PDB file of C-alpha atoms in Angstrom:
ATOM      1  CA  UNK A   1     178.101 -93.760  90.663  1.00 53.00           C
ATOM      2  CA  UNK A   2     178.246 -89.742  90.767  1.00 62.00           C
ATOM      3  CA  UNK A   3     180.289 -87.941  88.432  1.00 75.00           C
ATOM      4  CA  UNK A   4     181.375 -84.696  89.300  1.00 83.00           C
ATOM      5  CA  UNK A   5     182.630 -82.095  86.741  1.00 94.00           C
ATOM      6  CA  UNK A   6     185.889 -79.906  86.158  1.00 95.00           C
ATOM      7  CA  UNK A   7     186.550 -76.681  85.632  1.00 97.00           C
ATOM      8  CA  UNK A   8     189.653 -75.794  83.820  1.00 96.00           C
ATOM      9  CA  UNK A   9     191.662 -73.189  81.440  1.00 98.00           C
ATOM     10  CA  UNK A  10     192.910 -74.581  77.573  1.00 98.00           C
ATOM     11  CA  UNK A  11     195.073 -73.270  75.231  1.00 97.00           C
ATOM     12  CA  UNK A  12     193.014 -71.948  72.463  1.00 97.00           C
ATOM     13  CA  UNK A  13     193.194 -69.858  69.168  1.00 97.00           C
ATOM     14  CA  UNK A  14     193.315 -66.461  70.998  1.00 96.00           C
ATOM     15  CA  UNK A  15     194.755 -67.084  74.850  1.00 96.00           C
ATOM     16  CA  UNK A  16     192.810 -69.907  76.902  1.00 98.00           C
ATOM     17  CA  UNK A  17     189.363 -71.043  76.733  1.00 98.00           C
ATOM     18  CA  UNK A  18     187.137 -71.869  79.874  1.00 98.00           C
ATOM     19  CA  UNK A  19     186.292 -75.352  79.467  1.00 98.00           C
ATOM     20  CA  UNK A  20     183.986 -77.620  82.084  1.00 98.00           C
ATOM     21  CA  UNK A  21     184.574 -81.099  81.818  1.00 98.00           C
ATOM     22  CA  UNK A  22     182.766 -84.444  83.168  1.00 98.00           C
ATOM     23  CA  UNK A  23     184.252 -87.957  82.629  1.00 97.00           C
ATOM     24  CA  UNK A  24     182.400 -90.828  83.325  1.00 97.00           C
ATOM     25  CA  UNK A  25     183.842 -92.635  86.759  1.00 95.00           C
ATOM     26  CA  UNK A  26     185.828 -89.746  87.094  1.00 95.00           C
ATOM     27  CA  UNK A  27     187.912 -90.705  84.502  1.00 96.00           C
ATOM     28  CA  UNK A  28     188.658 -89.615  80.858  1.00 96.00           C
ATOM     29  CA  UNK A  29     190.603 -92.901  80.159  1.00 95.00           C
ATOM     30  CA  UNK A  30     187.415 -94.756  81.451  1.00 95.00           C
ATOM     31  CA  UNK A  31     187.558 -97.865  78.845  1.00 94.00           C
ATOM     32  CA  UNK A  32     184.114 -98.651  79.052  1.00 95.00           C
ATOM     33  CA  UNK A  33     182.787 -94.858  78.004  1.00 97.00           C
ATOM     34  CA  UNK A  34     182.806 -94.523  74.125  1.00 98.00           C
ATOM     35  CA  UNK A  35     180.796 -91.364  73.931  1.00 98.00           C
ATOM     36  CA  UNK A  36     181.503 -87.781  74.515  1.00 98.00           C
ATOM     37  CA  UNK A  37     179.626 -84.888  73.976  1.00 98.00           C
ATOM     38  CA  UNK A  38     180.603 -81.563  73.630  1.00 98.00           C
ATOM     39  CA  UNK A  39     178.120 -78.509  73.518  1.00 98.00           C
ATOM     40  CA  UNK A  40     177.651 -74.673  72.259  1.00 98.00           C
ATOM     41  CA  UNK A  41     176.513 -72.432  74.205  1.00 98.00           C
ATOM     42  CA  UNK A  42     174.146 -69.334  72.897  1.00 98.00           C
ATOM     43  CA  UNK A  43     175.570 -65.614  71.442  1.00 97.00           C
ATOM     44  CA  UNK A  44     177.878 -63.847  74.861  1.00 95.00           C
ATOM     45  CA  UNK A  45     176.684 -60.412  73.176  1.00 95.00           C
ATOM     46  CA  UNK A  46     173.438 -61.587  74.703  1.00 95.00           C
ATOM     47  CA  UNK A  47     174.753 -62.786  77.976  1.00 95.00           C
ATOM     48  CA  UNK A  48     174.918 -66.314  76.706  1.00 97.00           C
ATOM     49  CA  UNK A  49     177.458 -68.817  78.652  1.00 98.00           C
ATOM     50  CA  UNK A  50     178.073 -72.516  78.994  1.00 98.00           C
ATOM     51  CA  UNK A  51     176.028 -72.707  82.186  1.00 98.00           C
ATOM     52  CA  UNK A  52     173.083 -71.523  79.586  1.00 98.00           C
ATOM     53  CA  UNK A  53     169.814 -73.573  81.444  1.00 98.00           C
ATOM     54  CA  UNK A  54     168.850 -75.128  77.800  1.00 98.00           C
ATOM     55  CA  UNK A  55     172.751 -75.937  77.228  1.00 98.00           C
ATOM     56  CA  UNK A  56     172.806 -77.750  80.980  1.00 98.00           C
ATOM     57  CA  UNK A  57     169.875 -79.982  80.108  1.00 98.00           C
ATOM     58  CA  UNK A  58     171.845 -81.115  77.313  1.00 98.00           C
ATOM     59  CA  UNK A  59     174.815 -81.744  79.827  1.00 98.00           C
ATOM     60  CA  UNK A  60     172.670 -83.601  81.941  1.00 98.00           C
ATOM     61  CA  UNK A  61     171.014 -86.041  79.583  1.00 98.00           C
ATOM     62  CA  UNK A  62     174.787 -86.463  77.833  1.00 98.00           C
ATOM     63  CA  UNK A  63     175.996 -87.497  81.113  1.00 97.00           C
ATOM     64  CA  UNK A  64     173.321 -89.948  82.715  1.00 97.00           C
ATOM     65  CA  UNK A  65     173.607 -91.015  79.148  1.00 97.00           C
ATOM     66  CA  UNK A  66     177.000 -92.372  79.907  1.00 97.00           C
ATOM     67  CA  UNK A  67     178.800 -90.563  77.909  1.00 98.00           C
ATOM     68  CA  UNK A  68     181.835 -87.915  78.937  1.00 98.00           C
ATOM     69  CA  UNK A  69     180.580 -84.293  78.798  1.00 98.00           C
ATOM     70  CA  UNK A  70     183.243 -80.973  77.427  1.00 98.00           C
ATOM     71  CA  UNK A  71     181.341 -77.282  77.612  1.00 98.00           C
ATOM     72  CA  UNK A  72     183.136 -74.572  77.396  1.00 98.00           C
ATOM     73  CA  UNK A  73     183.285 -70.703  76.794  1.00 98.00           C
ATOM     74  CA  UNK A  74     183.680 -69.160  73.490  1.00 98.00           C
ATOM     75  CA  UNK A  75     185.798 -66.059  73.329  1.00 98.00           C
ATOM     76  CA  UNK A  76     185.310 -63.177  75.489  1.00 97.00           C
ATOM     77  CA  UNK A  77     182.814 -65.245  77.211  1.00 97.00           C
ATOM     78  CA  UNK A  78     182.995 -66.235  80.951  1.00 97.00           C
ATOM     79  CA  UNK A  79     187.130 -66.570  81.543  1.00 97.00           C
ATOM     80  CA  UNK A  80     187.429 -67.492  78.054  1.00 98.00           C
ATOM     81  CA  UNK A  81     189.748 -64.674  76.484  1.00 98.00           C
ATOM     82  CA  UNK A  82     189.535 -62.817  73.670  1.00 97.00           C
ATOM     83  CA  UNK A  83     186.891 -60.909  71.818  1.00 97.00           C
ATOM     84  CA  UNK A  84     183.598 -62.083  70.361  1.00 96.00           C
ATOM     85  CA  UNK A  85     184.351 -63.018  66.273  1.00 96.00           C
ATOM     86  CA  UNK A  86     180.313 -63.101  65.118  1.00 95.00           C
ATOM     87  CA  UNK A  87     181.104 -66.953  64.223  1.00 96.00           C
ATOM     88  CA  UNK A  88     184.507 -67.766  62.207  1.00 95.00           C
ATOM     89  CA  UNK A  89     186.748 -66.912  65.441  1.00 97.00           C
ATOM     90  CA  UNK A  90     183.950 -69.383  67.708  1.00 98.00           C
ATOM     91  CA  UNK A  91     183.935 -72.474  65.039  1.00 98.00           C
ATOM     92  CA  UNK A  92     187.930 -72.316  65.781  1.00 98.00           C
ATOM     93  CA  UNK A  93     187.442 -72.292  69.783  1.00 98.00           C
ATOM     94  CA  UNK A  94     185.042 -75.053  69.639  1.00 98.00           C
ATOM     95  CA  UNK A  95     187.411 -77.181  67.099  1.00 98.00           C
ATOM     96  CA  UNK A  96     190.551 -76.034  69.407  1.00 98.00           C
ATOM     97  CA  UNK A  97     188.207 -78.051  72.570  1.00 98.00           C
ATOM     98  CA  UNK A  98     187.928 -80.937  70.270  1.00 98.00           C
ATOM     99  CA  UNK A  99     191.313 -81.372  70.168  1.00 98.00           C
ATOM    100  CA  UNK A 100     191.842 -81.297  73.549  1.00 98.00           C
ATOM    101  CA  UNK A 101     189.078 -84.062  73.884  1.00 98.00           C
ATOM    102  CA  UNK A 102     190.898 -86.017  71.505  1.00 98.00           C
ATOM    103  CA  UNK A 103     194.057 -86.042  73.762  1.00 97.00           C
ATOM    104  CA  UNK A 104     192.432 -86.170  76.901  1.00 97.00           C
ATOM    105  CA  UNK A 105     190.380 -89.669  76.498  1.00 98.00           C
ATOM    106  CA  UNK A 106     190.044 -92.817  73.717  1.00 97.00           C
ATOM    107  CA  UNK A 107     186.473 -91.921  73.306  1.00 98.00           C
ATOM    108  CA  UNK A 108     185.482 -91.241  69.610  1.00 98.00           C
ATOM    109  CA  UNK A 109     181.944 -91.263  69.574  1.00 98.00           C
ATOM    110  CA  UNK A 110     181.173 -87.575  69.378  1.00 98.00           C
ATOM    111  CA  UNK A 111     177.635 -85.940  69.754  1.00 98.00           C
ATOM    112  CA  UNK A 112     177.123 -82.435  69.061  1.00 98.00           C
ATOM    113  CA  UNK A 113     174.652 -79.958  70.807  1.00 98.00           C
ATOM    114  CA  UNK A 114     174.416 -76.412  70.254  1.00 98.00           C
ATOM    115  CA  UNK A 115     171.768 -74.110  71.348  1.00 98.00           C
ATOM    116  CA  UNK A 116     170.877 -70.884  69.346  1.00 98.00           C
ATOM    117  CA  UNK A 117     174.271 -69.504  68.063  1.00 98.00           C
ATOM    118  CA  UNK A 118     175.403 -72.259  69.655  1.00 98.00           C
ATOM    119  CA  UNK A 119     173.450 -73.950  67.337  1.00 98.00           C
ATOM    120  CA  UNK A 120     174.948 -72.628  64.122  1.00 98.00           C
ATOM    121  CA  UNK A 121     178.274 -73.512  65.225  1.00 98.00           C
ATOM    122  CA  UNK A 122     177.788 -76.835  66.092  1.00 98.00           C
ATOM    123  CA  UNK A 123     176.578 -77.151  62.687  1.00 98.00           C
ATOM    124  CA  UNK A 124     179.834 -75.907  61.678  1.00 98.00           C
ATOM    125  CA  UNK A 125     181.365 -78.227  63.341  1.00 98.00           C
ATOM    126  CA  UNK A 126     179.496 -80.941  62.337  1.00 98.00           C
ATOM    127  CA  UNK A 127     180.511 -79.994  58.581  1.00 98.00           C
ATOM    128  CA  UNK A 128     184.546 -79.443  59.362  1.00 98.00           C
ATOM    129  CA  UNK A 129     184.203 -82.877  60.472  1.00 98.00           C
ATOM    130  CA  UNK A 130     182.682 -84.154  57.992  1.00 97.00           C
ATOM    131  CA  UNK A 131     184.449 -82.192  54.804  1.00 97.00           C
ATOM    132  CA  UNK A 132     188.256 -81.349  56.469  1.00 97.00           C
ATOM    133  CA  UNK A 133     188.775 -83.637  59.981  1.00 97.00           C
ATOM    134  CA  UNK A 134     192.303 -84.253  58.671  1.00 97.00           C
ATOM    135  CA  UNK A 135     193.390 -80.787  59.224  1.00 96.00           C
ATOM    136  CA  UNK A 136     192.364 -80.684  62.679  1.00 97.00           C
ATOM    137  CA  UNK A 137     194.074 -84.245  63.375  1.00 97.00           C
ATOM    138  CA  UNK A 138     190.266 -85.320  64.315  1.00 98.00           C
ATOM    139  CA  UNK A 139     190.344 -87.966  61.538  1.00 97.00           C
ATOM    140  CA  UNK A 140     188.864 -90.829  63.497  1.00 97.00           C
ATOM    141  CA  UNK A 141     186.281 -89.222  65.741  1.00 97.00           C
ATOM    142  CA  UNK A 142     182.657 -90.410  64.767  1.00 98.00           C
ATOM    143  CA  UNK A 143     180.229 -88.275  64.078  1.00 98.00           C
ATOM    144  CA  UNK A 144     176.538 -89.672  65.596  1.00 98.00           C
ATOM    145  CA  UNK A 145     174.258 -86.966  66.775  1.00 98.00           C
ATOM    146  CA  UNK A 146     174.389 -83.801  65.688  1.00 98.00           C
ATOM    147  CA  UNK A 147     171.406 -81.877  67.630  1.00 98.00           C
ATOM    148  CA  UNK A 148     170.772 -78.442  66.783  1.00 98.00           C
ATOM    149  CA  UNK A 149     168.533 -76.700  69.653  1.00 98.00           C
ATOM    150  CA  UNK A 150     166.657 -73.668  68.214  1.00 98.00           C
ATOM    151  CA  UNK A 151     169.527 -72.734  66.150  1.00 98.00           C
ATOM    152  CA  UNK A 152     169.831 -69.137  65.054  1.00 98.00           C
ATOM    153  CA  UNK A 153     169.891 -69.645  61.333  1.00 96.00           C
ATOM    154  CA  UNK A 154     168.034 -66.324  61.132  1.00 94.00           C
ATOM    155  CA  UNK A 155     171.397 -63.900  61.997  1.00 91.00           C
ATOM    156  CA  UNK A 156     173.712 -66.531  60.195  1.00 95.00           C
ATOM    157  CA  UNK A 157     173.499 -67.568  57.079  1.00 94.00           C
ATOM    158  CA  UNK A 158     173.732 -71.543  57.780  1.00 94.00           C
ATOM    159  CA  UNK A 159     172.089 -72.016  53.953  1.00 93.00           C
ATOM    160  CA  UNK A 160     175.345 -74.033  52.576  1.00 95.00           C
ATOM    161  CA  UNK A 161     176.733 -75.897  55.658  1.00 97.00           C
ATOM    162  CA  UNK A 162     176.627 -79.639  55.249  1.00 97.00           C
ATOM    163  CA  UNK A 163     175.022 -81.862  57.849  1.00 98.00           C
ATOM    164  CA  UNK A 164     175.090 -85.441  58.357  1.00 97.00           C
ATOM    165  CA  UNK A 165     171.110 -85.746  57.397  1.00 97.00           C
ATOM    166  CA  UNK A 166     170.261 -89.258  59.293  1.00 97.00           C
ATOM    167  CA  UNK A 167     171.928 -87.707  62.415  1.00 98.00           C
ATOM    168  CA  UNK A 168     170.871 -84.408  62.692  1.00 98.00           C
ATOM    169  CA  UNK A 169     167.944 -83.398  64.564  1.00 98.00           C
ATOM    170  CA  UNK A 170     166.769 -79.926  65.409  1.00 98.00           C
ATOM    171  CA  UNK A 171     164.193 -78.864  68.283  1.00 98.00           C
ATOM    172  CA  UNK A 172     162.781 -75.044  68.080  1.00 98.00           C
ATOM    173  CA  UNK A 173     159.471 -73.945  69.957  1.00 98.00           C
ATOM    174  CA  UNK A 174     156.564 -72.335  67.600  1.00 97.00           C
ATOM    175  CA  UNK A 175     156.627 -69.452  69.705  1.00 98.00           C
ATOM    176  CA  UNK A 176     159.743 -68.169  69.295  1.00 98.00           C
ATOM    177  CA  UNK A 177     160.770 -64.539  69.283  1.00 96.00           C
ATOM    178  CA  UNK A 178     164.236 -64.492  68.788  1.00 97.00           C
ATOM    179  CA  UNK A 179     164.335 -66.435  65.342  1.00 97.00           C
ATOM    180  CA  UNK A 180     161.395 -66.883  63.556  1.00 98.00           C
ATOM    181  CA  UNK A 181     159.946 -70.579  63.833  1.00 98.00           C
ATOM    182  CA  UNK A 182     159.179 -70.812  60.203  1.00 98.00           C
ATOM    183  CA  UNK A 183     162.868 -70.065  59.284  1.00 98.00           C
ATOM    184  CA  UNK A 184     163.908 -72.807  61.596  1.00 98.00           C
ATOM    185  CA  UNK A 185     161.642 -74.966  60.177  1.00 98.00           C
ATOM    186  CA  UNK A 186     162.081 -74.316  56.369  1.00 98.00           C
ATOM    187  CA  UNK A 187     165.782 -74.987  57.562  1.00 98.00           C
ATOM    188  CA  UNK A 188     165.302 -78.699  58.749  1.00 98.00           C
ATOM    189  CA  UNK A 189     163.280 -79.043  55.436  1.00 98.00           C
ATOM    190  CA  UNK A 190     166.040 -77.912  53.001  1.00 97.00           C
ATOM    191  CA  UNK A 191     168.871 -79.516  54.832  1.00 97.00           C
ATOM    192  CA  UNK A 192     166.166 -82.950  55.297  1.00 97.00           C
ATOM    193  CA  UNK A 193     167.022 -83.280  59.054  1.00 98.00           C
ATOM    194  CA  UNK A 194     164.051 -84.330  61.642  1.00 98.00           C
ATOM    195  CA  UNK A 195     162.962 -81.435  63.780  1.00 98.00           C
ATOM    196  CA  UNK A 196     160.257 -81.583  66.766  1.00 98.00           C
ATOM    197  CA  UNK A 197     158.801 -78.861  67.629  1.00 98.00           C
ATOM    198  CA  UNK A 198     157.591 -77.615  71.176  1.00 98.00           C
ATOM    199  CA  UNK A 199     154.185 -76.481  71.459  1.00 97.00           C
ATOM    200  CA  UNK A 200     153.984 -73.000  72.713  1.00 98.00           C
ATOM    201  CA  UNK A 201     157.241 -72.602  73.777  1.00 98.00           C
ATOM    202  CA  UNK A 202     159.698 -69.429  73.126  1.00 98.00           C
ATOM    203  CA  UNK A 203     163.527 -69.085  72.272  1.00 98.00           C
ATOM    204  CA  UNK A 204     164.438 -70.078  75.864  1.00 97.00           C
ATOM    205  CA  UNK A 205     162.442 -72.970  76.495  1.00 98.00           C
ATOM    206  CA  UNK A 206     161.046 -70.995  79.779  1.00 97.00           C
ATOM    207  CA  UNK A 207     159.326 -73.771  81.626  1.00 97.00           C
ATOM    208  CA  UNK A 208     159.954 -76.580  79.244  1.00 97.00           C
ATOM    209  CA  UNK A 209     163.039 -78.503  80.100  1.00 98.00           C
ATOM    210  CA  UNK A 210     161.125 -81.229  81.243  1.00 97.00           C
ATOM    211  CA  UNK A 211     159.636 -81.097  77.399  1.00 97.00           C
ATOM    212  CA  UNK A 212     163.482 -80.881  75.945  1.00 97.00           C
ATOM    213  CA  UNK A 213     165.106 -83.272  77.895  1.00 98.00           C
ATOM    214  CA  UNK A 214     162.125 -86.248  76.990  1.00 98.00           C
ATOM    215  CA  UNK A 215     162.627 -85.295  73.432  1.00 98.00           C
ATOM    216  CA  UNK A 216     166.702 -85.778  73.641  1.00 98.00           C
ATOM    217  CA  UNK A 217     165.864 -89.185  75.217  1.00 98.00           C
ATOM    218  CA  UNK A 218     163.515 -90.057  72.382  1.00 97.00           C
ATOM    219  CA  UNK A 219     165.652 -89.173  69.468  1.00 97.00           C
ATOM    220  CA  UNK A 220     169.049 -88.111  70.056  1.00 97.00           C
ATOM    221  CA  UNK A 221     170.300 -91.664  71.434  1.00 92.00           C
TER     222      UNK A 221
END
């Protein structure tokens, strides 16, 4: 059965938030859909959006993956209002779209993808729910994937967040030259999360979705 996606406008922490949503049959009350997935999209000070190509693969293996599918704008991003916060301001917006999951459908299974920046605040995320869900009222959401796509752990200092180890993955390309590959690698060590690596391939994946999206169906199940 196709899906088809919606684009709306959300209250958030500084005016609305552009958010795209897909529910499975259609439907966010859908009884039989436990998962949803919500995804962070790379730095807008770089032209990143939620319509990123690495952040769409994600959409597309969350959704043929039967689970419901949230992206969405940060700040100052796309219709997303506001200005750009260099992370604090960005880890609210994303936590402001959870809550709107949460009262849209029943679904609790959450899986987390962030590419790049992206990355480092679905990490964030991944902690908040982790250390404080109470405060955000996200107390029974379950946290089971947490995949971190070439996060930039370079430009933020990601040294003390807290991960879920057994359900974190990260995937980075050994020739990247936005944030150095051995950075992103000594990261997955200290924090003992998996990480695959792509062969060749640069910050932006250029010509290796294909490669990405075989990975996510491999591990991030």
């Amino acid at each position: 059965m196709k899906t088809k996606s919606q684009k709306l406008l959300i209250d958030g922490p500084v005016g609305v938030l552009e958010v795209e949503a897909l529910w499975q049959h259609e439907n966010p009350e859908d009884a039989n859909t436990k998962g949803v997935a919500l995804l962070c999209h790379p730095n807008p000070l770089f032209g990143g959006t939620m319509t990123n190509k690495v952040v769409t693969t994600m959409f597309n293996f969350a959704r043929d993956a039967g689970m419901h599918v949230v992206r969405f704008n940060f700040r100052g991003a796309g219709k997303s209002t506001g200005e750009h916060d260099y992370a604090k301001g960005e880890i609210e917006d994303a936590m402001a779209v959870l809550q709107w999951i949460s009262l849209q459908t029943p679904a609790r299974k959450l899986w987390l993808g962030g590419f790049s920046f992206g990355g480092y605040i679905t990490a964030c995320v991944a902690e908040q729910l982790m250390v404080t869900p109470h405060i955000w009222g996200l107390s029974d959401m379950e946290l089971v994937k947490v995949v971190l796509m070439a996060p930039s752990v370079e430009n933020n200092d990601a040294s003390d967040v807290l991960l879920p180890t057994q359900k974190t993955l990260e995937i980075y390309g050994d020739a990247d030259n936005v944030i150095k590959p051995h950075l992103m690698q000594q990261f997955a060590d200290d924090k003992q999360i998996a990480s695959y690596v792509v062969e060749g391939a640069g910050h932006f994946f250029h010509g290796r979705l294909t490669e990405i999206r075989s990975l996510l169906e491999q591990h991030a199940l």
